[in-house]
mmCIF file of C-alpha atoms in Angstrom:
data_model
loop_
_atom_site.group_PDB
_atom_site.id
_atom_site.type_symbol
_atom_site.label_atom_id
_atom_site.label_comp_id
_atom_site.label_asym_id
_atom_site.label_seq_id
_atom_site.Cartn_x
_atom_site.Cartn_y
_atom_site.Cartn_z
ATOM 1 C CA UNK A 1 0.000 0.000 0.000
ATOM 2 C CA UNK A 2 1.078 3.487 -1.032
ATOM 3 C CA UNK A 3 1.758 5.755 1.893
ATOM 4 C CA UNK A 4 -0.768 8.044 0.630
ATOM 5 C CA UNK A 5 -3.535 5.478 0.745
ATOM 6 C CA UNK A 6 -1.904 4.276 4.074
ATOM 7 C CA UNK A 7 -2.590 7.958 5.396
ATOM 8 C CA UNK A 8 -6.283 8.254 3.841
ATOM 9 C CA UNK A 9 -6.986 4.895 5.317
ATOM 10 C CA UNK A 10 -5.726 5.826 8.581
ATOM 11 C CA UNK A 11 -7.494 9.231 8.728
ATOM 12 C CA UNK A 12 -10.712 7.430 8.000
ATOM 13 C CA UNK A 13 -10.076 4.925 11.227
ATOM 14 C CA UNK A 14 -9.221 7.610 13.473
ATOM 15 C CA UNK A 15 -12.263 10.137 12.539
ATOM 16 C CA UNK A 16 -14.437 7.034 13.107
ATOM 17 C CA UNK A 17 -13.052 6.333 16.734
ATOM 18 C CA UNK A 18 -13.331 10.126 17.778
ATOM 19 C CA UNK A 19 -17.085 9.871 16.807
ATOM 20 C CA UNK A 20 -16.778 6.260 18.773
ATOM 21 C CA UNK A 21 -15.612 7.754 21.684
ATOM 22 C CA UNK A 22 -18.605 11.102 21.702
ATOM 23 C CA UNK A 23 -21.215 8.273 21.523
ATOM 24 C CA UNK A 24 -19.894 7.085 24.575
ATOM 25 C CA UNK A 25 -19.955 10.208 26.501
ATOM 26 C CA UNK A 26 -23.346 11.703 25.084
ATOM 27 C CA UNK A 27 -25.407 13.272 27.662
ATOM 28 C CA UNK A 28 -28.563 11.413 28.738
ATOM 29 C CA UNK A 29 -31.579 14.065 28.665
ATOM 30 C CA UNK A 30 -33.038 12.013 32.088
ATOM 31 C CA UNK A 31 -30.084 12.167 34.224
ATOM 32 C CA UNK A 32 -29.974 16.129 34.231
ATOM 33 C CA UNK A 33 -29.508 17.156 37.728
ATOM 34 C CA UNK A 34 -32.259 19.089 39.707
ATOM 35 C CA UNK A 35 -31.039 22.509 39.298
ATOM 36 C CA UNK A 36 -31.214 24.603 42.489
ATOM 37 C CA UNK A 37 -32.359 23.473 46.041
ATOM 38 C CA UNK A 38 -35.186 25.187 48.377
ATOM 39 C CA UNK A 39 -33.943 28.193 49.672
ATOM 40 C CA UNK A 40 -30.218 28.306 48.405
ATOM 41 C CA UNK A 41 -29.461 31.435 46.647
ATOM 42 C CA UNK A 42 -28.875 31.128 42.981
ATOM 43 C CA UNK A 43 -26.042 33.187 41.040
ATOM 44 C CA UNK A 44 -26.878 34.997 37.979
ATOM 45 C CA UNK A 45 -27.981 33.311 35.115
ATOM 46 C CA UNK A 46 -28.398 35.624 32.662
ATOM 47 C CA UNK A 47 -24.938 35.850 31.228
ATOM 48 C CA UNK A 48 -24.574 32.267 30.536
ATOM 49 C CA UNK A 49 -24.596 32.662 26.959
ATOM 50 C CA UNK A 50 -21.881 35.633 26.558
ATOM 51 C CA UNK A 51 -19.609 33.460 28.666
ATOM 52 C CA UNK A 52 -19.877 30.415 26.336
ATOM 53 C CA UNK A 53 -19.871 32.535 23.222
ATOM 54 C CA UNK A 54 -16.334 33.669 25.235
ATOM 55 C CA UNK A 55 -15.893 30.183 25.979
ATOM 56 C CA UNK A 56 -15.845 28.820 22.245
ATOM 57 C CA UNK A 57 -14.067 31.360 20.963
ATOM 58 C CA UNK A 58 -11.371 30.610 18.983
ATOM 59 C CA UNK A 59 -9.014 34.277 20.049
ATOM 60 C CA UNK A 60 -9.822 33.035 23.889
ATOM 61 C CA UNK A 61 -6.757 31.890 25.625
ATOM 62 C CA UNK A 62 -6.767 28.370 27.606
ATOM 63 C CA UNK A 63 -6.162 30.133 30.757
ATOM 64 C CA UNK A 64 -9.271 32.695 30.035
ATOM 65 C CA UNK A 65 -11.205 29.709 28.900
ATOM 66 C CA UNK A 66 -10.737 27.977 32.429
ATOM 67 C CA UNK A 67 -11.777 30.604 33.849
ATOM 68 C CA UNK A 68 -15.161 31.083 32.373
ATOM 69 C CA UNK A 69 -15.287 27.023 32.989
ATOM 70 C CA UNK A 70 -15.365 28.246 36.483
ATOM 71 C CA UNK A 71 -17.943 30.760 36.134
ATOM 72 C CA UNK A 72 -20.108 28.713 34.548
ATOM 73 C CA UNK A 73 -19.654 25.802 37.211
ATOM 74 C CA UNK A 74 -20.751 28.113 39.631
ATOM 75 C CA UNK A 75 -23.999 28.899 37.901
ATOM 76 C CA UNK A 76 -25.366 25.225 39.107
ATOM 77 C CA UNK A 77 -26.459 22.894 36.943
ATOM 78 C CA UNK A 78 -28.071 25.466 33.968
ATOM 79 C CA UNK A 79 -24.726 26.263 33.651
ATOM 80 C CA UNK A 80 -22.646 23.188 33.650
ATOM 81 C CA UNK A 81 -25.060 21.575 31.039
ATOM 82 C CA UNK A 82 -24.292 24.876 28.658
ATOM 83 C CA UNK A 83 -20.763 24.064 29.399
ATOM 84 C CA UNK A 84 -20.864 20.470 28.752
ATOM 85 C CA UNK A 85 -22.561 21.209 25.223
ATOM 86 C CA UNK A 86 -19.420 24.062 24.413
ATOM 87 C CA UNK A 87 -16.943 21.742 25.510
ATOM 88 C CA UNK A 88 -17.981 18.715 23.560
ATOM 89 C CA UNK A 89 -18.163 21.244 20.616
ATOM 90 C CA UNK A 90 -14.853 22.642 21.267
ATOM 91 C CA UNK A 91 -13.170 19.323 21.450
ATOM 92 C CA UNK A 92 -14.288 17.535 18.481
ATOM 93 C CA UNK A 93 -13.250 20.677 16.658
ATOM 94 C CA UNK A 94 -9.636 20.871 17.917
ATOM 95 C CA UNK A 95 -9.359 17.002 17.855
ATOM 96 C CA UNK A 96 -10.524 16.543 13.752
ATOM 97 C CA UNK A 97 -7.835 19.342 13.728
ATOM 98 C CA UNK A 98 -5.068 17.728 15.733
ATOM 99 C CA UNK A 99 -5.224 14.142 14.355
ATOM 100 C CA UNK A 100 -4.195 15.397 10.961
ATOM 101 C CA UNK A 101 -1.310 17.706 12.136
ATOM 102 C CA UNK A 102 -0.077 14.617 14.237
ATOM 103 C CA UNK A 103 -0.091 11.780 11.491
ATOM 104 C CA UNK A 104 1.644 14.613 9.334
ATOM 105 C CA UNK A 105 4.429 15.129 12.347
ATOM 106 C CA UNK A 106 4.497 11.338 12.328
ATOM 107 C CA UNK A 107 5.423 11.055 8.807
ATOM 108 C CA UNK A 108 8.051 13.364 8.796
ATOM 109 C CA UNK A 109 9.837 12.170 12.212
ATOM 110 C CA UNK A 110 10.216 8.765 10.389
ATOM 111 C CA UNK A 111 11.167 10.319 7.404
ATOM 112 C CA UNK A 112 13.785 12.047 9.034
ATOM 113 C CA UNK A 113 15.266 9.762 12.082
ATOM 114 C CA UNK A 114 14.753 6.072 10.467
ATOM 115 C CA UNK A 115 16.409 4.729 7.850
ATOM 116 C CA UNK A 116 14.474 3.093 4.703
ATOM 117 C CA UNK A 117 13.967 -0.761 5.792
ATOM 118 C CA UNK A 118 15.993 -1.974 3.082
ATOM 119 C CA UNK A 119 18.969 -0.366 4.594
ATOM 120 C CA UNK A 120 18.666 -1.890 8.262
ATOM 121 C CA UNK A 121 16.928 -5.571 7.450
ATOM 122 C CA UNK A 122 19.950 -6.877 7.586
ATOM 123 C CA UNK A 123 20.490 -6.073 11.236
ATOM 124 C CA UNK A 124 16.825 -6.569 12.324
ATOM 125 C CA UNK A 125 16.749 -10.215 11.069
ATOM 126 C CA UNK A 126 20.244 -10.963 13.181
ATOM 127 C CA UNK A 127 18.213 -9.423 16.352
ATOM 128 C CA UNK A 128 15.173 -11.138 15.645
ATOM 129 C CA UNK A 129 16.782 -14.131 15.510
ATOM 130 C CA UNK A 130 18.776 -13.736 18.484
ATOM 131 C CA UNK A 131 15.090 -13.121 20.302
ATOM 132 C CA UNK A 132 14.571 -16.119 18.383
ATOM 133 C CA UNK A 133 16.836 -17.968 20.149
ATOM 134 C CA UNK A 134 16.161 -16.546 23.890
ATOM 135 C CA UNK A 135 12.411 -17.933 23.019
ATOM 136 C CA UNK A 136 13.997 -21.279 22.490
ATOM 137 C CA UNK A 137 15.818 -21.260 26.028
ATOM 138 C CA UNK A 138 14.815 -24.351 27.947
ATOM 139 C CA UNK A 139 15.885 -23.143 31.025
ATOM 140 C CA UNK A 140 15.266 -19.313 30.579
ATOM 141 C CA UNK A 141 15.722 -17.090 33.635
ATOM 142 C CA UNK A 142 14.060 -13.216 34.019
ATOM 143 C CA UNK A 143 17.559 -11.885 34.490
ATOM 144 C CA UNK A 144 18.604 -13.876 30.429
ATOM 145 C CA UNK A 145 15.420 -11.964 28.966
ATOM 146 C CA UNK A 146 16.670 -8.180 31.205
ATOM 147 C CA UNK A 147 20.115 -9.174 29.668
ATOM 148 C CA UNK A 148 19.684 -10.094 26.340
ATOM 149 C CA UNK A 149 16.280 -9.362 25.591
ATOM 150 C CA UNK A 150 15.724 -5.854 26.543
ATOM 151 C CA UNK A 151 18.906 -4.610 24.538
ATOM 152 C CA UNK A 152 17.802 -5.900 21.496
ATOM 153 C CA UNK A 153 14.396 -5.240 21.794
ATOM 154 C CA UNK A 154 15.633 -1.353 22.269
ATOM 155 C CA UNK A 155 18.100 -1.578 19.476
ATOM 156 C CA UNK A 156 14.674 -2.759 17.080
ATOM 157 C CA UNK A 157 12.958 -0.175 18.341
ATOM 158 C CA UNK A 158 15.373 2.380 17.247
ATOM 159 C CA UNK A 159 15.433 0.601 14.311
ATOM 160 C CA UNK A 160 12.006 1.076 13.120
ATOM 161 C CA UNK A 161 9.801 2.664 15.040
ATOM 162 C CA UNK A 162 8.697 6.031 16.170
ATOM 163 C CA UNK A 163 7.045 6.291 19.145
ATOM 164 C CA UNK A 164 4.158 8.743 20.050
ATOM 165 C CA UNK A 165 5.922 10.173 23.040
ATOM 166 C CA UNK A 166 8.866 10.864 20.269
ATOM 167 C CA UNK A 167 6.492 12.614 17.841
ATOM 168 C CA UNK A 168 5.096 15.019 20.959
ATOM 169 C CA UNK A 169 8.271 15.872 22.340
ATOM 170 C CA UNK A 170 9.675 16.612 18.796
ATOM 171 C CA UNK A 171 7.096 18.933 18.040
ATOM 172 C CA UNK A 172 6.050 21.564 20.942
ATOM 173 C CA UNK A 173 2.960 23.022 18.990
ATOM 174 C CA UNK A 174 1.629 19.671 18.450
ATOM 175 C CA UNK A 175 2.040 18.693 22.126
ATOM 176 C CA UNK A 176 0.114 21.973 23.526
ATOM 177 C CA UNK A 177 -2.514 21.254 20.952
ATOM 178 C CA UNK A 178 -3.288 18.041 22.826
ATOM 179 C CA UNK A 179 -2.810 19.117 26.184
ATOM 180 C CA UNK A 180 -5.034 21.563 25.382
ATOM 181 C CA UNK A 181 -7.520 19.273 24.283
ATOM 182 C CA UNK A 182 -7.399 16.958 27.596
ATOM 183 C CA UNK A 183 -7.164 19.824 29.300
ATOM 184 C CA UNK A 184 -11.737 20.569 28.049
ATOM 185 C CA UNK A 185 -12.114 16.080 28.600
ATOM 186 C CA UNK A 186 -11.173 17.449 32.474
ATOM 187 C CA UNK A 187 -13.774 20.319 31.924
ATOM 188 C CA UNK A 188 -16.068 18.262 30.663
ATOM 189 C CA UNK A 189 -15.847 15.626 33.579
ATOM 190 C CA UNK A 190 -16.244 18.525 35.961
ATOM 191 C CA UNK A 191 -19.265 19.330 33.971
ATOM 192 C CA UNK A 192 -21.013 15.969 34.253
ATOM 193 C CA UNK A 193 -20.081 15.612 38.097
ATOM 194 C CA UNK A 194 -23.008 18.457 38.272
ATOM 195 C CA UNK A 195 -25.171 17.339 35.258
ATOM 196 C CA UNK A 196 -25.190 13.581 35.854
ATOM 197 C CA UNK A 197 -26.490 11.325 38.649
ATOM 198 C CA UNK A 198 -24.449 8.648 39.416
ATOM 199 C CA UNK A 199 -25.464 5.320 41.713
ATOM 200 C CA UNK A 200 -23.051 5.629 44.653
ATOM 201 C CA UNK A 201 -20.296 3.395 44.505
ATOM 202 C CA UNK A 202 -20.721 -0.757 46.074
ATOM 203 C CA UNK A 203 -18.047 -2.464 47.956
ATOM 204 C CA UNK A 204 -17.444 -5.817 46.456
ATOM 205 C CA UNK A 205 -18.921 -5.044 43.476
ATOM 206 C CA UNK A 206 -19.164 -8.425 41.401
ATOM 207 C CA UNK A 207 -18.475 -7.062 37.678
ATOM 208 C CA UNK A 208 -15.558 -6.344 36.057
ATOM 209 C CA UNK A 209 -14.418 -2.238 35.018
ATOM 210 C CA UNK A 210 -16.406 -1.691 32.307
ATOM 211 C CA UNK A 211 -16.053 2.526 32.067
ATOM 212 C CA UNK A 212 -15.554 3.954 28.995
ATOM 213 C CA UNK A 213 -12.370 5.258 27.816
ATOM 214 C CA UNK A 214 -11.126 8.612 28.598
ATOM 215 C CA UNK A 215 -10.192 11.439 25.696
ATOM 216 C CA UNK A 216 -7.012 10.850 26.917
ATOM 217 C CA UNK A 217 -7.079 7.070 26.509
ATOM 218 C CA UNK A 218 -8.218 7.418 23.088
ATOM 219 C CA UNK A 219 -6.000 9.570 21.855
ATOM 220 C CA UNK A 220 -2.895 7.374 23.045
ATOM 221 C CA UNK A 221 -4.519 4.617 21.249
ATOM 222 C CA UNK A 222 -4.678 5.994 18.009
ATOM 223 C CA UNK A 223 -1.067 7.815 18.271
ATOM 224 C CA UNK A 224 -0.027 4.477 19.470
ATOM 225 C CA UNK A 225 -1.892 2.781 16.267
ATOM 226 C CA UNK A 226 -0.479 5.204 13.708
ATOM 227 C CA UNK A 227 3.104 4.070 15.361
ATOM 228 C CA UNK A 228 2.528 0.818 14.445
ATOM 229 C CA UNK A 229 0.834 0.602 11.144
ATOM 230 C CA UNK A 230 3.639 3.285 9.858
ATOM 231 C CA UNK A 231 6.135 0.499 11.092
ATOM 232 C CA UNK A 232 4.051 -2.413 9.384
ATOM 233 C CA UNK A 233 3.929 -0.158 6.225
ATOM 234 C CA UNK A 234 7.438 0.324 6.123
ATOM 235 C CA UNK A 235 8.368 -2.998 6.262
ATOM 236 C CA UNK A 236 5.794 -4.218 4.014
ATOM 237 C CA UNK A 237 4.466 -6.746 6.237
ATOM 238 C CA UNK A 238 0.901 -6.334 4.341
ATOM 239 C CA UNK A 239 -0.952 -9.309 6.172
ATOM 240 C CA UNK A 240 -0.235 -7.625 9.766
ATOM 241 C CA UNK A 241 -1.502 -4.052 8.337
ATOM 242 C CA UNK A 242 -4.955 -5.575 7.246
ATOM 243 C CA UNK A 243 -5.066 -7.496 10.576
ATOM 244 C CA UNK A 244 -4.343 -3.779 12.171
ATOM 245 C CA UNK A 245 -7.431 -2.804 10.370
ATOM 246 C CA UNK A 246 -9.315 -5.332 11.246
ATOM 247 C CA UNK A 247 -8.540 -5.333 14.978
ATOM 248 C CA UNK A 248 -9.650 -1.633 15.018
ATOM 249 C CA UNK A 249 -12.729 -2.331 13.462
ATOM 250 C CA UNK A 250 -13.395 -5.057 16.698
ATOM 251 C CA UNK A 251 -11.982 -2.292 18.916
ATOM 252 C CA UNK A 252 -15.582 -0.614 19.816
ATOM 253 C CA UNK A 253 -16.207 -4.442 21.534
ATOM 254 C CA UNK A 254 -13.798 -4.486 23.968
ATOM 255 C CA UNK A 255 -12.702 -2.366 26.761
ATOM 256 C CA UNK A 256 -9.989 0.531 26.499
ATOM 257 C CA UNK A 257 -7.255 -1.169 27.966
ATOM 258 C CA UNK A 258 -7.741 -4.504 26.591
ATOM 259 C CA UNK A 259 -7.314 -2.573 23.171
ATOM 260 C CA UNK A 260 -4.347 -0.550 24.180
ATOM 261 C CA UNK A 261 -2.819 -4.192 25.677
ATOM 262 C CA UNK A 262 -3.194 -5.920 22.501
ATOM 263 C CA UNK A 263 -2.178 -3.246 19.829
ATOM 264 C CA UNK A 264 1.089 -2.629 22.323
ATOM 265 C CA UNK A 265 1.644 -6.492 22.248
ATOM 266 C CA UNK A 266 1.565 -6.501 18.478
ATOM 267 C CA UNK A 267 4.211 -3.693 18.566
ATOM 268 C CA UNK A 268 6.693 -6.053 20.469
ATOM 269 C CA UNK A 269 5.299 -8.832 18.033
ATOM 270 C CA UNK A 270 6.486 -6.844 15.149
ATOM 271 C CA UNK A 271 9.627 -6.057 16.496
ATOM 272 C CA UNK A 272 10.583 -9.690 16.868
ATOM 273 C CA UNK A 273 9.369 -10.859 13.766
ATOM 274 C CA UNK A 274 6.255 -12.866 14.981
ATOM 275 C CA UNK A 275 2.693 -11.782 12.653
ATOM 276 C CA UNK A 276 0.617 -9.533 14.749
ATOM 277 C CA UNK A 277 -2.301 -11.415 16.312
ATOM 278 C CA UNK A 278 -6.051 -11.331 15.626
ATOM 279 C CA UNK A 279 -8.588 -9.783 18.600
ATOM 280 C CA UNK A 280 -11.193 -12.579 19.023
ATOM 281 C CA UNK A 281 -13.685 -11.040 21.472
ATOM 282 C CA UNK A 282 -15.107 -14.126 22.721
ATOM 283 C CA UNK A 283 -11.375 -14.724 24.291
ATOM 284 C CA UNK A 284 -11.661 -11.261 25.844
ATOM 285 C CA UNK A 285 -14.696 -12.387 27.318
ATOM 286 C CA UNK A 286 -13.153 -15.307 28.475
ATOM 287 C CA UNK A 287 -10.405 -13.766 30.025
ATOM 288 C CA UNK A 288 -12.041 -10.952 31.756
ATOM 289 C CA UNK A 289 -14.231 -13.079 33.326
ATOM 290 C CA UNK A 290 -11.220 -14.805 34.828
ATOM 291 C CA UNK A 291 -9.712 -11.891 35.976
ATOM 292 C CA UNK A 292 -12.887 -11.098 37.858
ATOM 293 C CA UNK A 293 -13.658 -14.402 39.190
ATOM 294 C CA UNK A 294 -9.504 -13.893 40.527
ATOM 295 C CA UNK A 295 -9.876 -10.603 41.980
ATOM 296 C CA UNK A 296 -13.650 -10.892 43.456
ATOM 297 C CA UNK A 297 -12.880 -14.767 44.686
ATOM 298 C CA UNK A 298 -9.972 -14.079 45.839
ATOM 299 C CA UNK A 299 -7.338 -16.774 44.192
ATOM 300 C CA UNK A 300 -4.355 -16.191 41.537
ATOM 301 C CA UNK A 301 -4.265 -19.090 39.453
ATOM 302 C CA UNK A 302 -5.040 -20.547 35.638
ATOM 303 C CA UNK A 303 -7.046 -23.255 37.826
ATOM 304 C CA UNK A 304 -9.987 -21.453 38.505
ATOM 305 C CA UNK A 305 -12.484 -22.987 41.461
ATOM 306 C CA UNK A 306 -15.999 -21.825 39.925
ATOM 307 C CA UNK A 307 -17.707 -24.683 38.276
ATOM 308 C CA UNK A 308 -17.609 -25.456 34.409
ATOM 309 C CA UNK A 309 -14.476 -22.824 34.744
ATOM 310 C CA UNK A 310 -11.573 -24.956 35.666
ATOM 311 C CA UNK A 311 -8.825 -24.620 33.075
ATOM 312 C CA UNK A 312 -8.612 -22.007 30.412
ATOM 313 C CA UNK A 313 -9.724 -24.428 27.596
ATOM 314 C CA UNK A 314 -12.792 -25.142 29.935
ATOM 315 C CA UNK A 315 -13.701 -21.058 29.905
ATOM 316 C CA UNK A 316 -12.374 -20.651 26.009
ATOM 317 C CA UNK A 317 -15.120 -23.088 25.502
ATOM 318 C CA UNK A 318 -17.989 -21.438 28.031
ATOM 319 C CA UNK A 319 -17.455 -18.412 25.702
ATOM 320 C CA UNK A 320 -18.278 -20.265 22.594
ATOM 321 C CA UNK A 321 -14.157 -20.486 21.050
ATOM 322 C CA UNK A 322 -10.921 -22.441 22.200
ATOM 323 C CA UNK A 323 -7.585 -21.614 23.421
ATOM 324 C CA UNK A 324 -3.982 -22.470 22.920
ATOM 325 C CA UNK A 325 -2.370 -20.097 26.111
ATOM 326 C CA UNK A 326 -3.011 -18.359 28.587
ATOM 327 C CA UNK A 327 -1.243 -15.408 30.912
ATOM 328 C CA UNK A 328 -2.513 -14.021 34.211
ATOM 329 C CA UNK A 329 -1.358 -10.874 35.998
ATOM 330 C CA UNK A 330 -2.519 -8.980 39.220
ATOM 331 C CA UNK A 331 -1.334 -5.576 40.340
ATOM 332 C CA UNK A 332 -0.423 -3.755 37.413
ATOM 333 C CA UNK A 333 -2.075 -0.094 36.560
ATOM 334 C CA UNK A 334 -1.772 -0.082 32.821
ATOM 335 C CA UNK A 335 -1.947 -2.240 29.763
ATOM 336 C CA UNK A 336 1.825 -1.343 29.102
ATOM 337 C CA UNK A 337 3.154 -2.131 32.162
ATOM 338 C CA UNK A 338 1.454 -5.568 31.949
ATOM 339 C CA UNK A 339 2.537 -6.219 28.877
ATOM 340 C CA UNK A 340 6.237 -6.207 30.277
ATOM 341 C CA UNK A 341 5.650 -7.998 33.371
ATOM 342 C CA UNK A 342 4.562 -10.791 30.990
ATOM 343 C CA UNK A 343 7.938 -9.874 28.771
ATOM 344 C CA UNK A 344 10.452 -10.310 31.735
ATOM 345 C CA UNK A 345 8.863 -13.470 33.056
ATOM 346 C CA UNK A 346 9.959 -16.473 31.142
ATOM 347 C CA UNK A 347 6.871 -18.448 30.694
ATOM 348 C CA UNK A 348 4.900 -15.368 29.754
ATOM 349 C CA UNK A 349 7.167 -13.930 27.474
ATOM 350 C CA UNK A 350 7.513 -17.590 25.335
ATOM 351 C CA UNK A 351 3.759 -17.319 25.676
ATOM 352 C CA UNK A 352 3.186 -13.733 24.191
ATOM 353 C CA UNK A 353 5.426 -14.023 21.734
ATOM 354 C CA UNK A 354 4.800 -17.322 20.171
ATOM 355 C CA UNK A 355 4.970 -17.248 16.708
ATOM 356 C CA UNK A 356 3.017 -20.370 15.842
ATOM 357 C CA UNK A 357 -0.323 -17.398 17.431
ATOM 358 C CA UNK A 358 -2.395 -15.993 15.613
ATOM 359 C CA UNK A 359 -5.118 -14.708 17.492
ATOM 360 C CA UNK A 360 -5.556 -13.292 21.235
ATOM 361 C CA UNK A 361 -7.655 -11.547 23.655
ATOM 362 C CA UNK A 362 -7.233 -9.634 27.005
ATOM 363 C CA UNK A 363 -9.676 -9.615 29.569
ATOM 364 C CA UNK A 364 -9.071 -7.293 32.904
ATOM 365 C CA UNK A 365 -10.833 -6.461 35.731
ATOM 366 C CA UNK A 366 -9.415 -3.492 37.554
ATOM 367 C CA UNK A 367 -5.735 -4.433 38.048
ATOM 368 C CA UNK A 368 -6.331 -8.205 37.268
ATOM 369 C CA UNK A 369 -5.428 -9.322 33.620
ATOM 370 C CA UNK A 370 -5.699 -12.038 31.555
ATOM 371 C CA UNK A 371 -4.186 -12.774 28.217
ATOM 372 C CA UNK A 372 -5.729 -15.761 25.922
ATOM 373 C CA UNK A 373 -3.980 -17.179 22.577
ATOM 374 C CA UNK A 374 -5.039 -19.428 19.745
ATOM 375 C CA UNK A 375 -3.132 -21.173 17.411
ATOM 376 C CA UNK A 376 -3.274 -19.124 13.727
ATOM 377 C CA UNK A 377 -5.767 -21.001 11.675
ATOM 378 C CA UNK A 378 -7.838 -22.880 14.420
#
């Protein structure tokens, strides 16, 4: 694929997860707050308009902006609601503005810090190999994958990739565009503290984290997924770039994390020369509901004590697929830092990085996690 049609493909994905992540923010008319009380003394109202005209203004400055956030917050829940409606507008604006301006900063950082892939195979086939041969270890230790692994690992990463945090630090304007943008998603969760009513909270609650992702999280994720299809692209690995696509097209299914996990596993896949692995959602199912069953039972193990759920193969199966592997993980905060627990820890990292893979999922509940693999073709 060209990289123009690369770019108007990608453009296309990441418009269609910005709307993605709207519809799963949009107010709901019947969980407006009430909004004054008895005999409390309400500020003016009247302005309310004028300060979001201010607000949504393009001359006003962010600081400016915050302030009128404030003003408006004050005004009770009349307010907050005309907020919430500014800010939403606001964000998708600077957002359909910023993704473009990004994957064009992308581009150009690869263009001008990586060398063409023809030029550096050479050396990326010696350090897959030698990742190759770690894999193979019968005996491997955590301190043979810190020693040998992580080294080359870094050198292919240097090699051919580009990494979001790379493309923001390179380029200050880009990287205040986007802090200004998280900086209305905090606005706007201040807004719906006022304008939404929310069950309180239950102690030993039996279902996994199911919230929807934050602006934040979403953006990462698509920086994250330009990264990597700009890497597949390069190195004209054209079966992993349509399994890319696919996966994001799944991505809606499955929690935020569980997406972040798996596209940052296929990274590391890529690196080490091991195809990039399918989402099958009925394995996330699967292994979320082990990771609850571990965190709200109380037991760390792939034996699981809840009936018709004793091995994985036994809750591949409950879900309606099958399994191959299986990794479990408790105490981690993010996808990433799973992801390299599993890497350091010999078992895990043959597991994740199997070759003879094809497809996955990644189930979590809160800082549980649980990665399931299939076997390409089954």
């Amino acid at each position: 694929m060209s990289f123009l049609g690369f770019w108007r493909k990608g453009m296309l994905s990441l418009a269609a997860a910005v709307v993605f992540y709207f519809a799963c923010h949009a107010q709901d008319p019947s969980k407006k707050a009430d909004a004054g009380g008895g005999d409390a003394v309400q500020p003016a109202k009247n302005d309310i308009p004028a300060l979001v005209a201010e607000f949504s203004a393009t001359a006003t400055a962010d600081d400016r902006r915050r302030k009128i956030a404030d003003e408006l917050l004050g005004k009770g829940a009349e307010g907050a609601l005309a907020l919430e409606k500014a800010a939403q507008s606001l964000i998708k604006k600077r957002t359909a503005a910023y993704l473009p301006e990004y994957d064009k900063a992308l581009k150009a950082l690869c263009g001008k810090s990586l060398k063409s892939y023809s030029m550096v195979q050479s050396e990326v086939k010696s350090l897959q190999l030698k990742m190759k041969n770690l894999r193979a270890e019968k005996n491997l230790t955590k301190e043979m994958v810190v020693e040998q692994g992580d080294p080359a690992m870094e050198k292919l990463a240097k090699l051919l990739y580009v990494s979001p945090a790379e493309v923001l630090s390179s380029n200050k304007d880009l990287s205040d565009a986007r802090s200004g943008i998280t900086g209305l998603s905090t606005i706007l969760s201040h807004c719906r503290e006022i304008t939404t009513k929310k069950p309180p909270a239950k102690k030993g609650d039996d279902v996994p984290d199911t919230r929807s992702p934050t602006l934040d999280e979403e953006l990462a994720r698509l920086e994250l997924l330009a990264s990597v299809k700009i890497m597949a692209n390069r190195m004209a690995l054209k079966k992993d770039f349509s399994v890319l696509d696919s996966n994001e097209k799944i991505t809606p299914k499955i929690d935020s994390y569980e997406a972040i996990g798996i596209l940052d596993l296929n990274r590391m896949r890529i690196f080490v020369g091991s195809p990039v692995l399918s989402i099958d959602t009925k394995l996330c199912d699967a292994g979320r509901g082990h990771s609850n069953d571990m965190r709200t039972k109380n037991f760390f193990e792939h034996e699981s004590p809840v009936p018709g759920k004793k091995t994985p193969w036994d809750r591949a199966k409950k879900a309606g697929t099958t399994a191959n592997g299986e990794n479990i993980a408790y105490g981690q905060q993010t996808p990433e830092e799973v992801n390299m627990s599993w890497f350091h820890s010999p078992g895990h990292h043959k597991n994740m990085l199997n070759p003879e893979f094809g497809v996955m999922g990644l189930g979590r509940s809160y800082t549980h996690w649980t990665q399931m693999f299939r076997d390409a073709g089954k």
